[in-house]
XYZ file of C-alpha atoms in Angstrom:
570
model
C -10.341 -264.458 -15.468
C -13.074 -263.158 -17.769
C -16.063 -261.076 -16.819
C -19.363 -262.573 -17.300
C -21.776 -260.014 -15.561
C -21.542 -256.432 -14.635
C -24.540 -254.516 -12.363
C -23.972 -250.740 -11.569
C -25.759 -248.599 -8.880
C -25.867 -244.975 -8.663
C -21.862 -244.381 -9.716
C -21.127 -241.138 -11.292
C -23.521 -240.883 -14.450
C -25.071 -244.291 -13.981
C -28.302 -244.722 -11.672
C -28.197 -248.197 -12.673
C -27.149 -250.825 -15.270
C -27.399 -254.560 -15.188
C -25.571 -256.744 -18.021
C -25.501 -259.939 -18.749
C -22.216 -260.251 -20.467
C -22.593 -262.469 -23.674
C -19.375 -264.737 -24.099
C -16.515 -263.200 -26.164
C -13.436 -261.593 -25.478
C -13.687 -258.082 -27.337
C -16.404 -255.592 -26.283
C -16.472 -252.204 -27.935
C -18.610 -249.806 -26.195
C -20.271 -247.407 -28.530
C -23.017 -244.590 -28.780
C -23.444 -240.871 -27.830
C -21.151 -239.081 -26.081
C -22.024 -238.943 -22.050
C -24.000 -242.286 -22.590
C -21.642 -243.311 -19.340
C -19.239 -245.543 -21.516
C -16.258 -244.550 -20.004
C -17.730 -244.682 -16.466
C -18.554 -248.445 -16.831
C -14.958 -249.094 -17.579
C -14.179 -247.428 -14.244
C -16.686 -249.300 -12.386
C -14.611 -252.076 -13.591
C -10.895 -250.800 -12.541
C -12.362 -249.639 -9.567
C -13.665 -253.038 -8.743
C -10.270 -255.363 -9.279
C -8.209 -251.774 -8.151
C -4.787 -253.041 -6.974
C -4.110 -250.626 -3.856
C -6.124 -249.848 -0.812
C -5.824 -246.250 -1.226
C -8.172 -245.868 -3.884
C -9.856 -241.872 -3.611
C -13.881 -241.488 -3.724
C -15.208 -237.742 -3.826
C -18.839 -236.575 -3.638
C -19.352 -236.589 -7.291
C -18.453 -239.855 -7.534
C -22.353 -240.896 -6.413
C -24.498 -240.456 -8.849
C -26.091 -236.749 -9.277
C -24.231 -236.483 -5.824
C -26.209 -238.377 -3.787
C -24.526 -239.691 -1.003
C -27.083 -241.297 0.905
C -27.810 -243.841 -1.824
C -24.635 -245.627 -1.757
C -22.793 -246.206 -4.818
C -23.030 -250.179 -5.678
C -20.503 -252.357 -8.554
C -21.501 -256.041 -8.608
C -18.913 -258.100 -11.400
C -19.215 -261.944 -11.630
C -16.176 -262.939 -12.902
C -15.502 -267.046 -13.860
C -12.549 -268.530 -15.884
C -11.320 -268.513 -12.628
C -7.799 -269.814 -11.380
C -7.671 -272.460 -9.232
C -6.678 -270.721 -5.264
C -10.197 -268.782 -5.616
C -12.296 -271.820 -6.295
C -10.082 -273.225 -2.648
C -12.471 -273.719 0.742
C -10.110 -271.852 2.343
C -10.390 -268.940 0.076
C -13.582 -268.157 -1.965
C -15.196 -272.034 -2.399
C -18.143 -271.459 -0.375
C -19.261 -268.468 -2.044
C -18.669 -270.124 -5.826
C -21.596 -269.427 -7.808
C -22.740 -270.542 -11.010
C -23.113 -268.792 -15.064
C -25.113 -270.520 -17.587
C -23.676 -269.014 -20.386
C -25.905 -270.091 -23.276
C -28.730 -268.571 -21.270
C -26.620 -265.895 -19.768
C -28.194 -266.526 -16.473
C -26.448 -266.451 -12.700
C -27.515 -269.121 -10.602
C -26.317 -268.468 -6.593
C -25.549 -272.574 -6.333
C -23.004 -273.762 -8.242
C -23.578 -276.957 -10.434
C -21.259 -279.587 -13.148
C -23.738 -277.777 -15.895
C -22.546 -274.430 -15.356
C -18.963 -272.287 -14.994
C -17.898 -271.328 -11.654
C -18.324 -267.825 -10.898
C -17.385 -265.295 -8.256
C -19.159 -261.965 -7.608
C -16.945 -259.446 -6.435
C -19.030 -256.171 -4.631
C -17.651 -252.957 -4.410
C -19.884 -250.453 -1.830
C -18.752 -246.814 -1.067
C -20.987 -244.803 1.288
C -21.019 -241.527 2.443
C -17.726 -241.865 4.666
C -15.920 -242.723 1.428
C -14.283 -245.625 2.199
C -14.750 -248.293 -0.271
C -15.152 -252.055 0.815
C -14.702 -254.779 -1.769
C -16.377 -258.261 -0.988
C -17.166 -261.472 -2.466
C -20.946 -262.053 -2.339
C -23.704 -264.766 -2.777
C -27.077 -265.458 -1.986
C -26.413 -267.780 0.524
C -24.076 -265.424 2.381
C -25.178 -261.934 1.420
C -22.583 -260.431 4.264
C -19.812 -261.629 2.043
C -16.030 -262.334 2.859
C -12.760 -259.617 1.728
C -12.049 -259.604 -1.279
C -8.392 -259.035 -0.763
C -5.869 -256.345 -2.190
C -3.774 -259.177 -3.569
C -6.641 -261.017 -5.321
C -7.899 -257.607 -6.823
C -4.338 -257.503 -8.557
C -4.443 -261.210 -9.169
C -7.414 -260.420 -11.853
C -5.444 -257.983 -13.596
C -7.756 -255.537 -14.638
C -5.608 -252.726 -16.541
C -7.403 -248.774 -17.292
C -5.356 -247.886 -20.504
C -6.547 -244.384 -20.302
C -5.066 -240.976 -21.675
C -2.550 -240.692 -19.055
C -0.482 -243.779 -19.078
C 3.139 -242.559 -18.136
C 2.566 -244.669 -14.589
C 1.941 -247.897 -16.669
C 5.247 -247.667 -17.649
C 7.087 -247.972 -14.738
C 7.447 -250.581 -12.392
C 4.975 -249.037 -9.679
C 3.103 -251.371 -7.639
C -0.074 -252.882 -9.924
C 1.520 -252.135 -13.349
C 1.527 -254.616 -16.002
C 5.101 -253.942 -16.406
C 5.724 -254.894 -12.887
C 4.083 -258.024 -13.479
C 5.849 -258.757 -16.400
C 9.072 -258.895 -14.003
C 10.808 -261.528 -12.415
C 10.155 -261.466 -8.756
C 13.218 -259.220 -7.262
C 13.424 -257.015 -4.482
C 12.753 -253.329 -5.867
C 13.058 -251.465 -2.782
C 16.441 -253.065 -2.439
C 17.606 -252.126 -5.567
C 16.431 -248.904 -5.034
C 17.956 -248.149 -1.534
C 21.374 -249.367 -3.477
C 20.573 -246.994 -6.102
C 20.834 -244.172 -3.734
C 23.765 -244.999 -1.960
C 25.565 -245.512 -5.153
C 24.531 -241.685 -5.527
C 26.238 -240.440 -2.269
C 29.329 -242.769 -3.501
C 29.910 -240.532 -7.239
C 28.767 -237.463 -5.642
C 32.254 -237.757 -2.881
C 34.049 -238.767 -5.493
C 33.566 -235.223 -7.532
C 33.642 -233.298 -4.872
C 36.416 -231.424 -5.199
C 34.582 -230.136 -8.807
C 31.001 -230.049 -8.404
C 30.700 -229.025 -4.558
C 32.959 -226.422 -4.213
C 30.838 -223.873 -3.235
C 28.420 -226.005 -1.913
C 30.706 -226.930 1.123
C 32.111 -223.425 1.636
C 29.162 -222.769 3.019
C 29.210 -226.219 5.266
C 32.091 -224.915 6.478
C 31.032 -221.232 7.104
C 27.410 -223.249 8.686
C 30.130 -225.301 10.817
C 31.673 -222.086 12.538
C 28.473 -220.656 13.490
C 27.613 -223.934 15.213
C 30.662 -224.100 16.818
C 30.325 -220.474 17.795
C 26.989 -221.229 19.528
C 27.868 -224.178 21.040
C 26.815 -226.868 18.690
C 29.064 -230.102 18.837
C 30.524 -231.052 15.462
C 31.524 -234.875 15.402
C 33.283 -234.686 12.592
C 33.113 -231.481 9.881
C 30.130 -230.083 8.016
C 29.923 -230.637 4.379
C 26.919 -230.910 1.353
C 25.867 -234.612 1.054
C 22.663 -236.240 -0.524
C 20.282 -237.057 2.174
C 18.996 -240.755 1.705
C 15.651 -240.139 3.065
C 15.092 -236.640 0.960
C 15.812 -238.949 -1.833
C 12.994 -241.451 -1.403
C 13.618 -243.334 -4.483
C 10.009 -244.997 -5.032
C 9.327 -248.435 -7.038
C 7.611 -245.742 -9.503
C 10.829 -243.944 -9.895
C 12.338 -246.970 -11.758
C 10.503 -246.430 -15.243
C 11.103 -247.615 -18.828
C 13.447 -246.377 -21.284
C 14.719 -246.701 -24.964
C 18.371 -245.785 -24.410
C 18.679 -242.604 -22.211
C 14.963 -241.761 -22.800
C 12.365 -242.282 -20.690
C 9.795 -244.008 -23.056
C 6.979 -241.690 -20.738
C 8.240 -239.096 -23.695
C 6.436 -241.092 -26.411
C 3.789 -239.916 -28.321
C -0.175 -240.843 -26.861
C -0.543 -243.475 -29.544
C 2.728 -244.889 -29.322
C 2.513 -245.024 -24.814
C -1.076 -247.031 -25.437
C 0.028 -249.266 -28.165
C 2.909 -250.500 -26.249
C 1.204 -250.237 -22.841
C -1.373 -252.644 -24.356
C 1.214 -255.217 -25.599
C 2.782 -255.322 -22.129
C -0.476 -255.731 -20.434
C -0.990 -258.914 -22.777
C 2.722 -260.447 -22.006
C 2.880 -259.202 -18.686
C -0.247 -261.681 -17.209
C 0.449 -265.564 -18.152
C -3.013 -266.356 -16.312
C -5.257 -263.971 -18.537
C -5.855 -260.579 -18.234
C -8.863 -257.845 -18.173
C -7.593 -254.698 -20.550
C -9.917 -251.431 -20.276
C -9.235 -249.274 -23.533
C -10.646 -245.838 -22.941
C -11.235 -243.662 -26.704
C -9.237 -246.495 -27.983
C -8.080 -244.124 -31.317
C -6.344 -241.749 -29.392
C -3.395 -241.000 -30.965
C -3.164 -243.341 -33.508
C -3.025 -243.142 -37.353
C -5.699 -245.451 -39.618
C -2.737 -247.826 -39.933
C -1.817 -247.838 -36.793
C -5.425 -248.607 -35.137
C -5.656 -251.502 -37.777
C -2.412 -253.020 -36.261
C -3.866 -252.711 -32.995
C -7.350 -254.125 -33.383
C -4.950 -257.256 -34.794
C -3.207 -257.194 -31.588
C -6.167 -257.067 -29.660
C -7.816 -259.964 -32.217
C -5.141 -262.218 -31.823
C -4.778 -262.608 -28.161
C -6.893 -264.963 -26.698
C -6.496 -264.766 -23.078
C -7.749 -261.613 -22.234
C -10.738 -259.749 -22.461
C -11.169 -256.673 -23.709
C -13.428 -253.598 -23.274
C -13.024 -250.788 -25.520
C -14.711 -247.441 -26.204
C -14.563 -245.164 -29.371
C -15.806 -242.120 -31.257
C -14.039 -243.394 -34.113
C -15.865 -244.582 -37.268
C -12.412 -246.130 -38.200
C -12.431 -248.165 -35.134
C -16.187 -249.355 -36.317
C -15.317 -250.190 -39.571
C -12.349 -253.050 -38.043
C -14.798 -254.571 -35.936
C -17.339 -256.934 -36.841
C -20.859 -256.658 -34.905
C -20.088 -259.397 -32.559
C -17.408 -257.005 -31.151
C -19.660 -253.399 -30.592
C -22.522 -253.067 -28.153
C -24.591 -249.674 -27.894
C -24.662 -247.914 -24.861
C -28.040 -246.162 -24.321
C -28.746 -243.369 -21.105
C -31.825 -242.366 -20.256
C -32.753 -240.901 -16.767
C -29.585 -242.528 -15.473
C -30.929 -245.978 -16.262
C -28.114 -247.762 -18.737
C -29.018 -250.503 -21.560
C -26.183 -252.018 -23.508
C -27.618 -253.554 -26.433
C -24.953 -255.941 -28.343
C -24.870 -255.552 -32.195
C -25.372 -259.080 -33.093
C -28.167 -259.783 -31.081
C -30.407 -262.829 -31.852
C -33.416 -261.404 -34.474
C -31.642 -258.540 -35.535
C -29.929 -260.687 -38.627
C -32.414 -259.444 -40.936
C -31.265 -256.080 -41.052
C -27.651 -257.129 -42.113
C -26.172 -254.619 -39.223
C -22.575 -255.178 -40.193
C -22.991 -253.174 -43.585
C -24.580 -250.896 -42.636
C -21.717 -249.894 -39.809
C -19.551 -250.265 -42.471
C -21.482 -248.324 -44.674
C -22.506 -245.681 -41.757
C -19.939 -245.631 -38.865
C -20.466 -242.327 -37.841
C -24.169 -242.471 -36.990
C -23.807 -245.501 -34.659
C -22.078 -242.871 -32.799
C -25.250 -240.564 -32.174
C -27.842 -240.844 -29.684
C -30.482 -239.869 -32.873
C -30.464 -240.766 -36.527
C -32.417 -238.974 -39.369
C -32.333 -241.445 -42.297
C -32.470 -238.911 -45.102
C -33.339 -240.716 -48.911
C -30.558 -238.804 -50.044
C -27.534 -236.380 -50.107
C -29.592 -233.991 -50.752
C -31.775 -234.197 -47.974
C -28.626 -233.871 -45.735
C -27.237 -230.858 -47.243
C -30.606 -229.148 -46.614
C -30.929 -230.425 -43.276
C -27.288 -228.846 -42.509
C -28.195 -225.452 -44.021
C -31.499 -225.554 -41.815
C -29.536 -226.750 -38.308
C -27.079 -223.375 -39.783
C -30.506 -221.385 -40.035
C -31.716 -222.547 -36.628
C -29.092 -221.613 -34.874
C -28.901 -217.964 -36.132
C -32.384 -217.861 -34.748
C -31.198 -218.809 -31.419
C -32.075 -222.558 -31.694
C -29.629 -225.682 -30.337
C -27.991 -227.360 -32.828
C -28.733 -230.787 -33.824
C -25.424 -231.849 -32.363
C -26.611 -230.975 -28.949
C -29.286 -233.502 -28.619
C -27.262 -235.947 -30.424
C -28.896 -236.035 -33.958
C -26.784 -237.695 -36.926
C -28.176 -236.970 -40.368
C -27.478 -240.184 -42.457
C -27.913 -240.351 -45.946
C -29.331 -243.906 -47.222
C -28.342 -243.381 -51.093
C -31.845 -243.997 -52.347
C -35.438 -244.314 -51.379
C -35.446 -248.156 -51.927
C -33.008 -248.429 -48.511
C -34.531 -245.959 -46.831
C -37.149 -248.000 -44.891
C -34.413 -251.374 -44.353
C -31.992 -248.279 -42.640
C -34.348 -246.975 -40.429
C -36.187 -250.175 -39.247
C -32.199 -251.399 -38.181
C -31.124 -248.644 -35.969
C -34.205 -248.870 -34.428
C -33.640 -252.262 -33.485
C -30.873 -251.342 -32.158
C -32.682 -248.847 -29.684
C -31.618 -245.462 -31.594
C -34.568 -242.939 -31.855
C -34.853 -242.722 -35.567
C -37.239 -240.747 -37.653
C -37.231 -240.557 -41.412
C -37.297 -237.717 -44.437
C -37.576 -238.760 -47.963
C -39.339 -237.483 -51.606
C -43.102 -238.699 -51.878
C -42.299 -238.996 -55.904
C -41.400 -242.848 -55.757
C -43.870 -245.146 -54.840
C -42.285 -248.215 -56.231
C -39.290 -247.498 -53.861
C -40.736 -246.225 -50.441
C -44.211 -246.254 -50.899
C -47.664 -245.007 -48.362
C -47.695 -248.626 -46.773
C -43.799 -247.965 -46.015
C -44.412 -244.457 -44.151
C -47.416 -246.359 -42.311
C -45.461 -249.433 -41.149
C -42.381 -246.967 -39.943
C -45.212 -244.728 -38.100
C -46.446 -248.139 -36.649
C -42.647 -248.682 -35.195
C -42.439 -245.700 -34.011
C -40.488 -243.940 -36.365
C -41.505 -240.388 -37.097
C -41.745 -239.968 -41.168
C -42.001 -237.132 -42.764
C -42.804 -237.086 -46.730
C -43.368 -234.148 -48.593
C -47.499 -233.759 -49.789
C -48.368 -234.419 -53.253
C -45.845 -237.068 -54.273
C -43.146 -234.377 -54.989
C -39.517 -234.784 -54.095
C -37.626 -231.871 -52.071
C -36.804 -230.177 -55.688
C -40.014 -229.771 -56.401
C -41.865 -229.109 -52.934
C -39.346 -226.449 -52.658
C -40.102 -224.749 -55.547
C -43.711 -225.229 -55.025
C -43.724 -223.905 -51.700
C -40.479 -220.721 -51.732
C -41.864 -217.075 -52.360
C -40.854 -216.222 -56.183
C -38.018 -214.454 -55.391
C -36.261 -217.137 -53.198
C -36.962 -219.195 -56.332
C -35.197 -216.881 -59.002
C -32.296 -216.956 -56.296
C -32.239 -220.719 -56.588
C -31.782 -220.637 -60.130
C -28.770 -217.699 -59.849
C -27.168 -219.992 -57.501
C -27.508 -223.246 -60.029
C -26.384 -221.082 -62.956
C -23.918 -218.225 -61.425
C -22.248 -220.536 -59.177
C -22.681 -224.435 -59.654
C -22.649 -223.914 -63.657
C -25.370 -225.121 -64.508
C -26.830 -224.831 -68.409
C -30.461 -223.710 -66.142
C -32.009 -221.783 -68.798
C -31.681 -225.168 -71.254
C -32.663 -227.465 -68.785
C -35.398 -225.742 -67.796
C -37.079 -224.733 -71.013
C -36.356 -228.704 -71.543
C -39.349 -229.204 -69.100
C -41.435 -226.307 -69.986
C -41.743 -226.410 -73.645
C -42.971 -222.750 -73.465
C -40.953 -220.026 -75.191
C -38.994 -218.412 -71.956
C -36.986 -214.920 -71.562
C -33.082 -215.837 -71.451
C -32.418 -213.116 -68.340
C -33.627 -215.676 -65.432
C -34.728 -212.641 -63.170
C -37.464 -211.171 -65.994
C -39.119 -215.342 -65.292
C -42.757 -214.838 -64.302
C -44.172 -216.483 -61.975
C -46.614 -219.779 -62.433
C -47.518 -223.002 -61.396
C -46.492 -224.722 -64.561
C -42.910 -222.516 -64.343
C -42.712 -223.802 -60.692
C -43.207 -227.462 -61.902
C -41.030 -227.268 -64.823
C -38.026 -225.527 -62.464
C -38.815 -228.777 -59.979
C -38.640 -231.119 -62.432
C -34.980 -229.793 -64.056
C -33.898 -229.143 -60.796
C -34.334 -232.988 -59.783
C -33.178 -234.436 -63.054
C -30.844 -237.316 -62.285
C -28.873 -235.906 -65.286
C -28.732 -232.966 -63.957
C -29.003 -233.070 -60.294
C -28.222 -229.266 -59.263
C -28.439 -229.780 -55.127
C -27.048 -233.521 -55.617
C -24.851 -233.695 -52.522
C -24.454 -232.594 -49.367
C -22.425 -229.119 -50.098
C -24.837 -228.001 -52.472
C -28.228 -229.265 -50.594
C -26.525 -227.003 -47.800
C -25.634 -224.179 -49.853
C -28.629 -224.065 -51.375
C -30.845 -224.099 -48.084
C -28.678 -221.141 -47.048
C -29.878 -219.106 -49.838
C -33.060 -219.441 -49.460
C -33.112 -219.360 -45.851
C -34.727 -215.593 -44.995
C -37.578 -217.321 -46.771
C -38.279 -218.988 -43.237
C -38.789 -216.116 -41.269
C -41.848 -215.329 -43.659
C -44.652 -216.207 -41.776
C -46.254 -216.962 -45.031
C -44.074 -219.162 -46.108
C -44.136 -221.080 -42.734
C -47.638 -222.393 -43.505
C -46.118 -224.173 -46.593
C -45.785 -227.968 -46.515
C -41.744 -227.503 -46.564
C -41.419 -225.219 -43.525
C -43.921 -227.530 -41.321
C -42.522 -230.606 -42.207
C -39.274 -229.369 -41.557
C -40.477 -227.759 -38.658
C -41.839 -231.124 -37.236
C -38.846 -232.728 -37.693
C -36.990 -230.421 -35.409
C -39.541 -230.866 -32.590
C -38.559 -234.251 -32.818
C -34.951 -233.562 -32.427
C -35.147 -231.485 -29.628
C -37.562 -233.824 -27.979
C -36.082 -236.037 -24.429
């Protein structure tokens, strides 16, 4: 059975969330952290859980609401054959145009037979699961044994359980029918047997005091049938299905590492259910090496009778998967959109590079396309800065700082992840028109995409140096000499063509100096601040610069200034 439509009300972090499923058996999950990824694999669990006794608390309900109850509609079809039966679900079969991914409440030849399944909890806690329609909203049971027959598996961080052979395992339905509790009940008295049998060595002292137990009794008139001795009481035992668990020799497999439990609890979930399965694979890199997560997205790849929904933080995960495999998760106000990656009209943008290119900011909620790696390094030094000052870091409202590798893929990069529903705003040089020009900054504006450019056509190099008091600017060039090696007094005199004093501190101070120190500073030859560690170094020594209120009039401080409103806007 395969899931074709999922609608969430008001459980845990979700408010609500209604998706139309698109046809395919691998969903990865992605986007910030708390976006309510994990909870929508729960919703799912909960939904096909295999026992009655499934535990609902307060905080379950969204924001802890308990008067609005919480609500999990999933339309599942691929169906096998008993549910389709009169006598079972047939008169609530409804039908899934997949093509149009549209639910229809009558079934028809044109479209796949569908059940929804509706799990309600309300403020007694007792969840109900029934199979709904239209035509008869008040639904009929949806049974303990038909939630199990849909085999919906949580492959979570804690997965000793899965395997053992406790009721609603995969590896208990992997086994041949038998009776467990028979086995079990053997099992124990098999115990009591060995235990009589060393007696004599291993209970010595244990029935010395049966015996001494068996004279006060008699002594107070307790009747003794036969004589007191230590035995294993069958009961106290209580050898449970769960008790009978998988092992490689004498050790319990439980002992394996994470990665190595998931792996294999995965491969049993896929052998263990002939008529398909549904696999939920929370933080799916847990544990596992590179090589190891490769194998296992080929594992995953290769089976094709189960669906799969995974979730990640990992930009190695990313990088396996192709676009038609990761949807993004958005939150906002409770209200969940899952946006898939190869959605029709987003071809254009040519998504799949740039995952490949960019993993790690498809993980943020926010994206700063920076021109270059220098514009990230500065960025870091400044989020360093802020947060001396008292300030949030970027990280905490979910800001990625991405660096496009050149002003000519700068507008491309932003105009994609906001297609794909990421607030994005954009920092690059003003000094090359040819490769993001005026119209460029206007159209992005237009999309709403913040974009900030420094004035007068400069790049950051030279804005800097435009805008830093003089003697933040004779500490830039002691850095780029002192400590990145850098021939400055050459390179600089290269661009001045004025005689110059060779001690950097005796420089005076001019607008042609300040151009001339721009210009060798941005050299492509040269490139002093041309990554990320030295754009971040650098901002950090010429960060006191910012509490000069001065200074903070410049075009450099309010730009960057703007761009941090953004980021700390909802």
């Amino acid at each position: 059975m395969k899931i074709r439509k999922i609608v969430i009300k008001n459980f845990r972090g979700v408010k609500a969330l209604d998706w139309n499923v698109p046809t395919a058996d691998i969903f990865c999950l992605i986007g910030k952290g708390d976006s309510s990824k994990s909870t929508i694999l729960e919703a799912i669990r909960y939904t096909f859980h295999p026992q009655w006794n499934l535990a609902f608390s307060d905080a379950d309900f969204y924001q802890c609401k308990i008067a609005d109850p919480i609500t999990v509609e999933i339309t599942i079809g691929h169906l096998v054959a008993d549910f389709s039966a009169l006598n079972k679900y047939g008169l609530y079969l409804r039908g899934w145009n997949a093509a149009a991914q549209t639910l229809f409440d009558e079934p028809d030849d044109d479209l796949e037979s569908v059940l929804t399944v509706r799990l309600t909890v309300e403020k007694d806690l007792e969840p109900k699961w029934i199979v709904v329609c239209d035509r008869n909203p008040d639904g009929v049971p949806f049974k303990q044994a038909d939630r199990n027959k849909v085999g919906a598996g949580l492959i979570g961080v804690f997965s000793e359980r899965e395997l053992s052979w406790a009721n609603g395992t995969a590896l208990a339905k992997l086994t041949a029918a038998q009776s467990l509790s028979e086995l079990l009940a053997n099992a124990s008295r098999t115990a009591r047997n060995s235990l009589d049998v060393d007696r004599p060595i291993t209970l010595t002292n244990f029935d010395a005091a049966a015996t001494k137990s068996q004279e006060i009794a008699k002594l107070l008139g307790v009747p003794v049938l036969d004589a007191y001795k230590a035995h294993l009481d069958l009961a106290s035992i209580n050898l449970k299905v769960g008790g009978l668990s998988l092992h490689d020799g004498e050790i319990p497999l439980r002992q394996l590492g994470l990665g190595s439990r998931r792996m294999l609890q995965c491969g049993i979930q896929k052998a263990g259910l002939e008529e398909g399965h549904i696999t939920l694979f929370d933080e799916l890199e847990f544990g596992l090496e590179p090589h190891r997560i490769t194998r296992l997205i080929k594992h995953i790849r290769e089976d094709k009778r189960g669906q799969y929904f995974l979730t990640t933080h990992s930009p190695m995960v990313l990088r396996e998967l192709t676009v038609h495999d990761l949807h993004i998760v958005h939150k906002k106000g409770g209200v969940v959109t899952i946006i898939s990656a190869a959605e029709k009209g987003l071809e254009e943008h040519e998504v799949q590079g740039k995952i490949r290119s960019n993993a790690e900011a498809f993980l943020a909620k926010k994206v700063v396309v920076c021109e270059g790696a220098t514009e990230v390094g500065f960025l870091r030094g400044f989020d360093d800065h802020q947060i001396e000052n008292g300030r949030d870091p970027l990280s905490y409202y979910g800001v990625a700082l991405l660096d496009a590798k050149g002003a000519s893929k700068v507008k491309a990069m932003a105009m994609a992840f906001k297609s794909l529903s990421y607030d994005v705003s954009v920092l690059a040089d003003g000094d090359a028109e040819a490769q993001f020009s005026t119209a460029d900054t206007a159209e992005l504006v237009a999309m709403g995409i913040p974009t900030y450019v420094w004035s007068d056509k400069l790049s950051l190099e030279e804005r800097a140096f435009q805008d830093l008091p003089w003697v933040y600017v004779l500490a830039s060039l002691k850095f780029a000499q002192d400590e990145l090696s850098y021939p400055v007094y050459d390179q600089v005199r290269t661009q001045y063509r004025e005689v110059l004093p060779e001690d950097l501190s005796t420089w005076p101070d001019s607008p042609k100096l300040r151009s001339a120190i721009g210009a060798a500073a941005k050299n492509k030859n040269a490139g002093w601040f041309k990554d990320t560690t030295r754009g971040d170094l650098w901002f950090k020594t010429v960060s006191p610069a910012f509490k000069d209120p001065v200074f903070g009039k410049t075009n450099l401080a309010l730009e960057l200034g703007k761009l941090w409103e953004w980021a700390e806007s909802v």
